[in-house]
Amino acid sequence: EMSSSLSEETERDILPWLKIAEDLRKLKLDVELNTPQICVMGDQSSGKSSVLEALSGIPFPRGTGLVTRCPIRIVMKRAEKWSAIVSTSLNP
């Protein structure tokens, strides 16, 4: 079950915009239009993975040193059942 920290009112206001952004991605128009995105950058061990985890609810590896040393792209959308598709690519 997907939990939400947003209030129902905020969720009601934001969901239509998220759906538009998802529709633009499906049509591959997000490349030409400025769709909402977040880029997290910082020094090693500065909390980048923690920020992504807090926003997405996806647990990231914990440890010392270089734990998540790779670009990570997360596309989130509302669904009845939580699911994830994971892939790797050498081409951006």
Tab-separated table of C-alpha atoms in Angstrom, residues 1-3 6 9 11 14 17-19 22 30-31 35 37-38 49 57-58 61 63 80-83 87 90-91:
chain	number	residue	atom	x	y	z
A	1	GLU	CA	0.000	0.000	0.000
A	2	MET	CA	1.323	3.398	-0.969
A	3	SER	CA	1.367	5.933	1.826
A	6	LEU	CA	0.799	15.028	1.511
A	9	GLU	CA	-5.992	19.036	-0.315
A	11	GLU	CA	-2.513	16.040	-3.186
A	14	ILE	CA	-0.754	18.603	-7.291
A	17	TRP	CA	0.123	18.581	-12.695
A	18	LEU	CA	1.966	15.318	-12.044
A	19	LYS	CA	-0.303	13.561	-14.528
A	22	GLU	CA	3.820	11.959	-16.914
A	30	ASP	CA	9.691	16.270	-21.819
A	31	VAL	CA	12.890	16.591	-23.873
A	35	THR	CA	9.087	19.476	-17.200
A	37	GLN	CA	12.834	17.792	-12.377
A	38	ILE	CA	15.087	17.708	-9.355
A	49	SER	CA	20.926	9.545	-1.252
A	57	GLY	CA	10.384	6.383	-0.232
A	58	ILE	CA	12.878	4.077	-1.980
A	61	PRO	CA	22.232	1.460	0.381
A	63	GLY	CA	27.564	2.414	4.362
A	80	GLU	CA	-2.825	1.644	-6.915
A	81	LYS	CA	-0.005	-0.814	-6.179
A	82	TRP	CA	3.638	0.054	-5.543
A	83	SER	CA	5.984	-1.281	-8.196
A	87	SER	CA	17.479	-0.863	-15.367
A	90	LEU	CA	25.875	2.938	-20.318
A	91	ASN	CA	24.156	5.513	-22.530
